[in-house]
Structure formats: C-alpha cells, structure tokens
GROMACS .gro file of C-alpha atoms in nm:
model
  250
    1MET     CA    1  -1.709   0.692  -0.402
    2LYS     CA    2  -1.435   0.536  -0.492
    3ALA     CA    3  -1.389   0.491  -0.172
    4MET     CA    4  -1.713   0.251  -0.169
    5LYS     CA    5  -1.684   0.141  -0.529
    6ARG     CA    6  -1.415   0.008  -0.475
    7ALA     CA    7  -1.435  -0.193  -0.072
    8GLY     CA    8  -1.775  -0.359  -0.229
    9THR     CA    9  -1.569  -0.469  -0.463
   10ILE     CA   10  -1.315  -0.636  -0.203
   11VAL     CA   11  -1.621  -0.818  -0.040
   12ILE     CA   12  -1.761  -0.925  -0.341
   13SER     CA   13  -1.411  -1.091  -0.421
   14VAL     CA   14  -1.352  -1.232  -0.079
   15ILE     CA   15  -1.696  -1.434  -0.078
   16LEU     CA   16  -1.648  -1.542  -0.434
   17TRP     CA   17  -1.341  -1.678  -0.333
   18ALA     CA   18  -1.473  -1.892   0.030
   19ILE     CA   19  -1.731  -2.014  -0.224
   20ILE     CA   20  -1.422  -2.121  -0.421
   21LEU     CA   21  -1.275  -2.307  -0.122
   22LEU     CA   22  -1.582  -2.437  -0.004
   23ALA     CA   23  -1.686  -2.602  -0.356
   24ALA     CA   24  -1.253  -2.750  -0.334
   25LEU     CA   25  -1.422  -2.849   0.062
   26TYR     CA   26  -1.651  -3.039  -0.074
   27ALA     CA   27  -1.522  -3.171  -0.430
   28PHE     CA   28  -1.242  -3.354  -0.160
   29THR     CA   29  -1.456  -3.467   0.104
   30THR     CA   30  -1.685  -3.655  -0.225
   31MET     CA   31  -1.365  -3.762  -0.299
   32ALA     CA   32  -1.223  -3.896   0.026
   33THR     CA   33  -1.439  -4.133   0.065
   34LYS     CA   34  -1.485  -4.278  -0.320
   35ASP     CA   35  -1.258  -4.522  -0.357
   36ASP     CA   36  -1.322  -4.818  -0.152
   37GLN     CA   37  -0.931  -4.886  -0.086
   38ASN     CA   38  -0.743  -4.517  -0.105
   39VAL     CA   39  -0.886  -4.247   0.145
   40ALA     CA   40  -0.775  -3.971  -0.012
   41SER     CA   41  -0.605  -3.661   0.148
   42ILE     CA   42  -0.431  -3.293   0.118
   43LEU     CA   43  -0.065  -3.312   0.303
   44GLY     CA   44  -0.185  -3.657   0.551
   45TYR     CA   45  -0.507  -3.463   0.616
   46THR     CA   46  -0.890  -3.594   0.533
   47PRO     CA   47  -1.215  -3.379   0.567
   48LEU     CA   48  -1.503  -3.617   0.663
   49VAL     CA   49  -1.854  -3.675   0.757
   50VAL     CA   50  -1.984  -3.774   1.034
   51GLU     CA   51  -2.356  -3.915   0.984
   52THR     CA   52  -2.449  -4.150   1.375
   53ASP     CA   53  -2.462  -4.002   1.640
   54SER     CA   54  -2.261  -4.298   1.810
   55MET     CA   55  -1.954  -4.017   1.937
   56LYS     CA   56  -2.143  -3.799   2.108
   57PRO     CA   57  -2.008  -3.521   2.249
   58THR     CA   58  -1.713  -3.601   2.133
   59PHE     CA   59  -1.842  -3.496   1.797
   60GLU     CA   60  -2.196  -3.532   1.605
   61SER     CA   61  -2.340  -3.657   1.326
   62GLY     CA   62  -2.350  -3.289   1.053
   63ASP     CA   63  -1.996  -3.233   1.145
   64LEU     CA   64  -1.685  -3.201   0.918
   65ILE     CA   65  -1.366  -3.426   1.097
   66PHE     CA   66  -1.079  -3.413   1.007
   67ILE     CA   67  -0.806  -3.714   1.015
   68LYS     CA   68  -0.435  -3.736   1.021
   69LYS     CA   69  -0.184  -3.985   0.896
   70CYS     CA   70  -0.028  -4.114   1.153
   71ASP     CA   71   0.173  -4.413   1.347
   72THR     CA   72  -0.004  -4.669   1.418
   73SER     CA   73   0.269  -4.821   1.605
   74LYS     CA   74   0.249  -4.481   1.902
   75LEU     CA   75  -0.230  -4.557   1.894
   76ASN     CA   76  -0.272  -4.563   2.285
   77GLU     CA   77  -0.565  -4.684   2.417
   78GLY     CA   78  -0.783  -4.372   2.440
   79ASP     CA   79  -0.704  -4.252   2.040
   80ILE     CA   80  -0.995  -4.178   1.799
   81ILE     CA   81  -0.975  -4.280   1.479
   82THR     CA   82  -1.041  -4.368   1.194
   83PHE     CA   83  -1.030  -4.689   0.989
   84HIS     CA   84  -1.171  -4.911   0.780
   85THR     CA   85  -1.480  -5.195   0.875
   86ILE     CA   86  -1.803  -5.343   0.751
   87ILE     CA   87  -2.160  -5.248   0.902
   88ASP     CA   88  -2.477  -5.406   0.759
   89ASN     CA   89  -2.255  -5.652   0.492
   90GLN     CA   90  -2.114  -5.290   0.335
   91TYR     CA   91  -1.818  -5.113   0.333
   92ALA     CA   92  -1.746  -4.793   0.514
   93LEU     CA   93  -1.522  -4.603   0.737
   94ASN     CA   94  -1.569  -4.573   1.089
   95THR     CA   95  -1.471  -4.356   1.305
   96HIS     CA   96  -1.387  -4.462   1.686
   97ARG     CA   97  -1.205  -4.465   2.004
   98ILE     CA   98  -0.989  -4.772   2.163
   99GLN     CA   99  -1.139  -4.892   2.441
  100LYS     CA  100  -0.839  -5.197   2.397
  101ILE     CA  101  -0.483  -5.282   2.182
  102ASP     CA  102  -0.412  -5.656   2.157
  103GLU     CA  103  -0.096  -5.795   2.010
  104ALA     CA  104   0.054  -6.114   1.883
  105ASN     CA  105   0.358  -6.237   1.808
  106GLY     CA  106   0.405  -5.793   1.699
  107VAL     CA  107   0.078  -5.772   1.612
  108ARG     CA  108  -0.121  -5.578   1.699
  109SER     CA  109  -0.536  -5.567   1.686
  110TYR     CA  110  -0.814  -5.360   1.800
  111THR     CA  111  -1.133  -5.307   1.964
  112THR     CA  112  -1.327  -4.955   1.897
  113ILE     CA  113  -1.634  -4.889   2.076
  114GLY     CA  114  -1.842  -4.556   2.007
  115ASP     CA  115  -1.871  -4.261   2.321
  116ASN     CA  116  -2.211  -4.301   2.247
  117ASN     CA  117  -2.307  -4.629   2.214
  118ASN     CA  118  -2.370  -4.688   2.600
  119GLY     CA  119  -2.077  -4.877   2.657
  120VAL     CA  120  -2.075  -5.244   2.313
  121ALA     CA  121  -1.783  -5.246   2.166
  122ASP     CA  122  -1.810  -5.297   1.813
  123GLN     CA  123  -1.802  -5.658   1.653
  124HIS     CA  124  -1.574  -5.661   1.386
  125VAL     CA  125  -1.229  -5.565   1.562
  126ILE     CA  126  -0.963  -5.468   1.292
  127SER     CA  127  -0.624  -5.409   1.227
  128ASP     CA  128  -0.326  -5.179   1.167
  129GLY     CA  129  -0.370  -5.217   0.785
  130ASP     CA  130  -0.729  -5.058   0.888
  131ILE     CA  131  -0.686  -4.725   0.990
  132VAL     CA  132  -0.676  -4.461   0.763
  133GLY     CA  133  -0.549  -4.250   1.024
  134LYS     CA  134  -0.613  -4.080   1.381
  135TYR     CA  135  -0.893  -3.829   1.524
  136ILE     CA  136  -0.842  -3.473   1.515
  137GLY     CA  137  -1.045  -3.214   1.519
  138HIS     CA  138  -1.377  -3.055   1.418
  139VAL     CA  139  -1.638  -2.813   1.321
  140SER     CA  140  -1.962  -2.849   1.419
  141GLY     CA  141  -2.307  -2.847   1.158
  142LEU     CA  142  -2.027  -2.877   0.820
  143GLY     CA  143  -2.088  -3.174   0.778
  144LYS     CA  144  -2.434  -3.064   0.655
  145VAL     CA  145  -2.342  -2.825   0.450
  146MET     CA  146  -2.130  -3.063   0.287
  147ASN     CA  147  -2.423  -3.277   0.235
  148PHE     CA  148  -2.613  -3.045   0.196
  149LEU     CA  149  -2.375  -2.990  -0.154
  150SER     CA  150  -2.365  -3.311  -0.233
  151SER     CA  151  -2.769  -3.278  -0.320
  152SER     CA  152  -2.838  -3.168  -0.668
  153MET     CA  153  -3.004  -2.812  -0.535
  154GLY     CA  154  -2.787  -2.767  -0.306
  155PHE     CA  155  -2.481  -2.788  -0.589
  156LEU     CA  156  -2.635  -2.552  -0.811
  157ILE     CA  157  -2.740  -2.296  -0.530
  158VAL     CA  158  -2.421  -2.308  -0.358
  159ILE     CA  159  -2.142  -2.404  -0.564
  160VAL     CA  160  -2.238  -2.381  -0.995
  161LEU     CA  161  -2.463  -2.002  -0.890
  162PRO     CA  162  -2.147  -1.866  -0.758
  163MET     CA  163  -1.910  -1.989  -0.956
  164LEU     CA  164  -2.126  -1.862  -1.261
  165LEU     CA  165  -2.156  -1.520  -1.105
  166PHE     CA  166  -1.797  -1.503  -1.054
  167PHE     CA  167  -1.749  -1.590  -1.388
  168ILE     CA  168  -1.965  -1.294  -1.556
  169TYR     CA  169  -1.851  -1.047  -1.248
  170GLN     CA  170  -1.457  -1.118  -1.415
  171VAL     CA  171  -1.551  -1.096  -1.798
  172TYR     CA  172  -1.782  -0.737  -1.678
  173ASN     CA  173  -1.457  -0.626  -1.534
  174LEU     CA  174  -1.248  -0.744  -1.769
  175ILE     CA  175  -1.491  -0.550  -2.096
  176MET     CA  176  -1.479  -0.263  -1.832
  177ILE     CA  177  -1.121  -0.243  -1.794
  178SER     CA  178  -1.128  -0.238  -2.199
  179ILE     CA  179  -1.324   0.005  -2.219
  180ARG     CA  180  -1.200   0.199  -1.998
  181LEU     CA  181  -0.900   0.115  -2.150
  182LYS     CA  182  -1.053   0.228  -2.498
  183LYS     CA  183  -1.151   0.551  -2.413
  184ALA     CA  184  -0.778   0.645  -2.231
  185MET     CA  185  -0.603   0.572  -2.546
  186ALA     CA  186  -0.975   0.770  -2.754
  187VAL     CA  187  -0.866   1.022  -2.519
  188GLU     CA  188  -0.453   1.056  -2.604
  189ASN     CA  189  -0.514   1.037  -2.950
  190ALA     CA  190  -0.774   1.370  -2.914
  191GLU     CA  191  -0.532   1.460  -2.781
  192GLU     CA  192  -0.275   1.424  -3.011
  193ILE     CA  193  -0.459   1.497  -3.286
  194ALA     CA  194  -0.521   1.863  -3.122
  195ASN     CA  195  -0.215   1.917  -2.983
  196ALA     CA  196  -0.073   1.886  -3.382
  197ARG     CA  197  -0.415   2.063  -3.555
  198ILE     CA  198  -0.277   2.293  -3.280
  199GLN     CA  199   0.099   2.278  -3.379
  200GLN     CA  200   0.032   2.274  -3.751
  201GLU     CA  201  -0.191   2.626  -3.753
  202LYS     CA  202   0.075   2.783  -3.525
  203ALA     CA  203   0.265   2.685  -3.820
  204ASP     CA  204   0.028   2.789  -4.054
  205GLN     CA  205   0.069   3.142  -3.844
  206ALA     CA  206   0.386   3.172  -3.847
  207ALA     CA  207   0.434   3.092  -4.247
  208ASP     CA  208   0.177   3.363  -4.324
  209GLU     CA  209   0.311   3.648  -4.163
  210ALA     CA  210   0.660   3.563  -4.306
  211ALA     CA  211   0.502   3.564  -4.616
  212ARG     CA  212   0.325   3.897  -4.514
  213ALA     CA  213   0.670   4.112  -4.466
  214LYS     CA  214   0.798   3.884  -4.817
  215ASP     CA  215   0.538   4.099  -4.907
  216GLU     CA  216   0.585   4.430  -4.768
  217ALA     CA  217   0.974   4.394  -4.770
  218GLN     CA  218   0.891   4.333  -5.196
  219ALA     CA  219   0.658   4.677  -5.163
  220ALA     CA  220   0.939   4.874  -4.930
  221LEU     CA  221   1.215   4.786  -5.257
  222GLU     CA  222   0.985   4.847  -5.502
  223GLU     CA  223   0.888   5.165  -5.323
  224ALA     CA  224   1.236   5.248  -5.268
  225LYS     CA  225   1.360   5.162  -5.642
  226ARG     CA  226   1.006   5.401  -5.705
  227LEU     CA  227   1.140   5.687  -5.449
  228LYS     CA  228   1.503   5.701  -5.702
  229GLU     CA  229   1.412   5.648  -5.989
  230GLU     CA  230   1.229   5.946  -5.900
  231ALA     CA  231   1.546   6.134  -5.754
  232GLU     CA  232   1.730   6.071  -6.044
  233ALA     CA  233   1.494   6.221  -6.286
  234LEU     CA  234   1.525   6.513  -6.073
  235LYS     CA  235   1.842   6.549  -6.135
  236ALA     CA  236   1.830   6.446  -6.475
  237LYS     CA  237   1.587   6.726  -6.508
  238ALA     CA  238   1.772   6.968  -6.249
  239GLU     CA  239   2.128   6.916  -6.458
  240LYS     CA  240   1.951   6.971  -6.767
  241GLU     CA  241   1.825   7.326  -6.634
  242LEU     CA  242   2.087   7.452  -6.535
  243LYS     CA  243   2.355   7.344  -6.860
  244GLU     CA  244   2.038   7.532  -6.988
  245ALA     CA  245   2.011   7.820  -6.813
  246ARG     CA  246   2.436   7.828  -6.809
  247LYS     CA  247   2.398   7.865  -7.275
  248ASP     CA  248   2.138   8.165  -7.206
  249GLU     CA  249   2.412   8.338  -6.915
  250ASP     CA  250   2.651   8.337  -7.202
   0.00000   0.00000   0.00000
C-alpha cells in the first residue's frame, strides 16, 4: 500500500513538473517574437510556432520548430533559415530555404523560397543582419499546443489550473508532514511522560519499601529492648529470691 502511494506521488509530481516545463516553454515562445528587433533564445536556441504550410512537407502549420544562432558566413544554398522580413506590410519572422546566395564587395544577400511555394521565390532579398538563425529540427503538432495555450481558456486549463493544483498539493503535503511531525512529537512526549511516571512509581515504591523496612527495624529494635528489660527484671527477681533464700538458711 505504501509502495503504491509512493508511486502515485511520483507520477503526480512528474506530470505537474512536465506541465510547469510546458508552461515555461510557452512563456518563452511567446516572449521570443515579442520584440520586433530581437528574438529571445536559450543558449542560442529559439522555439517558434509554424503558422503556414509554406515549407510543407519539411514542416507544416502547427509544428514547433527550433532555430539556432549561426555564423551566416557558413550558410549554404539549401539551408533553412529564419529571418526578419515584411509580409503584408507588417513585420514578421519567416522560415524558408535559401535558394541563392549572392555576394558583392564582401556583402552577402540571400534569396529564399518556401518548399511548398511552387517554385516562386520570396519577394524580399535579405542580408546577414536579417537572419535570426538556422533551422535544426521540429516537433510535429507541438505548435498547436502552444497556440492553444495562448488562448485564455487553454492557458487557464493547461497552465493556471494544474499549477494551482500543484500548489495545493504541495501545501497539502506540508500540512500532512506537519501533522505527522506533531503526532510523532506527541507520541514521543507521551512516551517520555509514561516513562517518567513509571520511574516515579518505582521511586515511590522503593521509598515505601524503605520506610516499611525502617518501621520493621524500629519495631524489632523496640521488641529487643522490651525483651532485654524483661530479662533484666527476671534476673533481678531471681537474684532477690536467691538472697532471701540464703537468709532463711542462715
């Protein structure tokens, strides 16, 4: 029973920590594209949610891709990169494949294209300063989870509620530990009181026995004293009778 309870506690803890890590990933992916100029990263890696199918089948809408900062001088045609661009007159991050690299006076420029764009290259040619990083992999469907978390209901159900339950669970554990500690201390105090009572009873019993022995010794002493007095009286009487008998003989 205890083993099952311990296993259940471990499973619950693992699930709750997984949710917390998912919440952290959600927070980071949200923060990653918040700034129009800078893209946040952890140790050079940035997770991003794919919004369109322009790179299908390499990855598609709803996937979570991972981008790593790179040395742009080492990029080659065919590499997939994430870069700053303008789409529909708005700032955006785009992830496409490098179709062509041109270089003039030591300055490189890149023409990019989506794998699913029917051979039509992107309108804007980009430079080294536009490049965020190189695509290194993806997790299918995880971007949908991130998008669901971005909704109020999803954030409440998947993040807030589990973290609240986790908090309540930890508080419950602390309360139970406190209760068990108090019980243990109460049992220990009760044992100490019981042991002290037993020791006191033994001491009282020993004192009673000592007092009884003293009383018996006193009684025996008085009895011996009485017997001695009787013996001395008998001796005196016998000596008196002996003297009187001698007088009668004379």
